[in-house]
Coordinates of N, CA and C in Angstrom, one line a residue:
X1 N 103.6 88.5 89.0 CA 103.5 90.0 88.9 C 102.8 90.2 87.4
X2 N 101.7 90.8 87.1 CA 101.6 90.8 85.7 C 102.1 92.5 85.1
X3 N 102.5 92.7 84.1 CA 102.7 93.8 83.3 C 102.0 94.4 82.5
X4 N 101.9 95.7 82.6 CA 100.4 96.2 81.9 C 101.1 97.3 80.7
X5 N 100.2 96.6 79.5 CA 100.9 97.4 78.2 C 101.8 96.6 77.5
X6 N 102.3 97.1 76.4 CA 103.5 96.7 75.7 C 103.3 95.0 75.6
X7 N 104.5 94.3 75.8 CA 104.7 92.8 75.5 C 104.4 92.0 76.4
X8 N 104.7 92.6 77.8 CA 105.3 91.8 78.9 C 104.3 90.7 79.6
X9 N 104.4 89.8 80.0 CA 103.6 88.9 80.7 C 104.0 88.8 82.0
X10 N 104.9 88.1 82.7 CA 105.2 87.8 83.9 C 106.4 88.0 84.5
X11 N 106.9 88.5 85.7 CA 108.2 88.7 86.3 C 108.0 87.7 87.7
X12 N 108.9 87.1 87.7 CA 109.0 86.6 88.8 C 110.5 86.4 89.8
X13 N 110.2 87.1 91.0 CA 111.6 87.2 91.7 C 112.2 86.2 92.4
X14 N 113.4 85.7 92.8 CA 113.9 84.8 93.8 C 114.8 85.8 94.5
X15 N 115.5 85.0 95.5 CA 116.3 85.7 96.4 C 117.5 86.4 95.3
X16 N 117.8 86.2 94.3 CA 119.0 86.6 93.7 C 119.0 87.0 92.2
X17 N 117.5 86.9 91.6 CA 117.2 87.2 90.2 C 115.7 87.5 90.0
X18 N 115.4 88.2 89.1 CA 114.3 88.5 88.4 C 114.2 87.8 87.4
X19 N 113.3 86.9 87.0 CA 113.1 86.2 85.7 C 111.5 86.8 85.0
X20 N 112.0 87.4 83.8 CA 110.6 87.8 82.9 C 110.5 87.2 81.9
X21 N 109.3 86.6 81.5 CA 108.5 86.0 80.5 C 108.0 86.9 80.0
X22 N 107.9 87.0 78.2 CA 106.9 88.0 77.6 C 106.7 87.4 76.3
X23 N 106.2 88.2 75.7 CA 105.7 87.9 74.4 C 107.1 88.4 73.7
X24 N 107.3 88.0 72.0 CA 108.4 88.6 71.6 C 108.4 90.3 71.5
X25 N 109.7 90.3 72.2 CA 110.2 91.8 72.1 C 111.4 92.1 71.7
X26 N 111.5 93.5 71.6 CA 112.9 94.0 71.1 C 114.1 94.5 72.1
X27 N 113.1 94.7 73.4 CA 114.0 95.3 74.1 C 113.6 95.0 75.6
X28 N 114.5 94.6 76.6 CA 113.9 94.6 78.0 C 114.8 95.3 78.8
X29 N 114.4 96.4 79.5 CA 115.2 97.1 80.4 C 115.0 96.6 81.9
X30 N 115.8 96.5 82.6 CA 115.4 96.3 84.2 C 116.0 97.8 84.8
X31 N 115.1 98.3 85.6 CA 115.1 99.7 85.9 C 115.1 99.4 87.8
X32 N 116.0 100.0 88.3 CA 116.1 100.0 90.1 C 116.5 101.2 90.6
X33 N 116.9 101.2 91.6 CA 117.4 102.4 92.3 C 118.9 102.6 92.1
X34 N 119.5 101.6 91.5 CA 120.8 101.7 91.1 C 121.0 101.6 89.6
X35 N 121.1 103.3 89.2 CA 120.7 103.7 88.0 C 122.1 103.6 87.1
X36 N 123.4 103.0 87.7 CA 124.2 102.9 86.6 C 125.1 101.7 86.6
X37 N 124.0 100.6 87.0 CA 124.7 99.4 87.1 C 124.7 98.5 85.6
X38 N 125.6 97.8 85.4 CA 125.6 97.1 84.1 C 124.7 95.6 84.0
X39 N 124.4 95.2 83.0 CA 123.7 94.0 82.9 C 122.5 94.5 82.9
X40 N 121.8 95.7 82.8 CA 120.3 95.6 82.7 C 119.3 96.1 81.7
X41 N 120.1 95.8 80.5 CA 119.4 95.8 79.0 C 120.0 94.6 78.2
X42 N 118.6 94.4 77.4 CA 118.6 92.8 76.6 C 117.9 93.5 75.3
X43 N 118.6 93.4 74.3 CA 118.2 93.9 73.0 C 118.3 92.7 71.9
X44 N 117.5 92.7 71.2 CA 117.3 91.6 70.3 C 115.9 91.4 69.7
X45 N 115.7 90.3 68.9 CA 114.5 90.5 67.8 C 114.0 89.1 69.1
X46 N 112.7 88.8 69.1 CA 112.1 88.0 69.4 C 112.5 87.4 70.6
X47 N 112.9 88.5 71.7 CA 113.1 87.8 73.1 C 112.0 87.6 73.9
X48 N 112.0 86.4 74.6 CA 110.8 85.8 75.3 C 111.2 85.6 76.6
X49 N 112.4 85.8 77.3 CA 112.6 86.0 78.6 C 114.0 86.6 78.9
X50 N 113.9 87.4 80.0 CA 115.4 87.9 80.2 C 115.2 87.5 81.5
X51 N 117.0 87.4 82.2 CA 117.0 87.1 83.6 C 117.7 88.4 84.2
X52 N 117.8 89.1 85.3 CA 118.4 90.4 85.7 C 118.7 89.6 87.2
X53 N 120.2 90.1 87.5 CA 120.7 89.5 88.7 C 120.6 90.6 89.5
X54 N 120.3 90.4 90.8 CA 120.0 91.7 91.8 C 121.3 92.0 92.1
X55 N 121.5 93.2 92.2 CA 123.0 94.1 92.9 C 122.6 94.1 94.7
X56 N 123.8 93.8 95.1 CA 123.7 94.3 96.6 C 122.8 95.2 97.0
X57 N 123.0 96.8 96.6 CA 122.6 97.7 97.2 C 121.0 97.7 96.7
X58 N 120.4 97.0 96.0 CA 119.2 97.3 95.1 C 118.1 97.3 96.1
X59 N 117.0 98.2 96.3 CA 115.9 98.0 96.7 C 114.6 97.5 96.2
X60 N 114.6 97.8 95.0 CA 113.7 97.5 94.2 C 114.1 97.2 92.6
X61 N 113.4 96.5 92.1 CA 113.7 96.5 90.3 C 111.9 96.5 89.8
X62 N 112.1 96.9 88.4 CA 110.7 96.6 88.0 C 111.5 96.4 86.2
X63 N 110.4 96.0 85.6 CA 111.1 95.9 84.0 C 110.3 96.5 83.0
X64 N 111.0 97.0 82.0 CA 110.3 98.0 81.1 C 110.5 96.9 79.6
X65 N 109.4 96.6 79.0 CA 109.6 95.9 78.0 C 109.2 96.5 76.8
X66 N 109.7 96.6 75.5 CA 109.3 97.2 74.0 C 109.1 96.1 73.2
X67 N 107.8 96.1 72.6 CA 107.7 95.2 71.5 C 108.2 95.8 69.8
X68 N 108.1 95.1 69.1 CA 108.6 95.6 67.4 C 107.8 96.9 67.3
X69 N 106.3 96.9 67.7 CA 105.6 98.0 67.2 C 106.1 99.7 68.1
X70 N 106.6 99.2 69.2 CA 106.9 100.2 70.2 C 106.3 100.5 71.0
X71 N 105.5 99.1 71.5 CA 104.5 99.4 72.6 C 105.3 99.2 73.9
X72 N 105.4 99.8 74.8 CA 106.0 99.7 76.2 C 104.8 99.2 77.3
X73 N 105.7 98.1 78.0 CA 104.9 98.0 79.1 C 106.0 97.8 80.4
X74 N 105.6 97.9 81.5 CA 105.9 98.2 83.1 C 105.7 97.1 83.9
X75 N 106.3 96.5 84.2 CA 106.0 95.5 85.7 C 105.7 96.4 86.6
X76 N 105.0 96.0 87.8 CA 105.1 96.6 89.1 C 106.5 96.8 90.0
X77 N 106.7 97.5 90.8 CA 107.8 97.7 91.6 C 107.6 96.0 92.2
X78 N 109.1 95.7 92.2 CA 109.3 94.2 93.2 C 110.6 94.7 93.9
X79 N 109.9 94.5 95.3 CA 111.2 95.0 96.4 C 112.0 93.8 96.6
X80 N 113.3 93.9 96.5 CA 114.6 93.2 96.3 C 114.8 92.7 97.9

């Protein structure tokens, strides 16, 4: 799944996780129908990979990636 805009490149789901690879980023947020779940945000310098573990009640997830210049990219919605 290609991510448009910002710094993101690819997100690959399996049965339990979404694995994101991207150009260096400062923030990765995983968004879903479960708005108050923990473990959905990764912050730092030069982030090039992030892994999100699906929650039982989620039906979709998407990634939001922000690079050091503030550009933001979003993945397509991934059914869980």
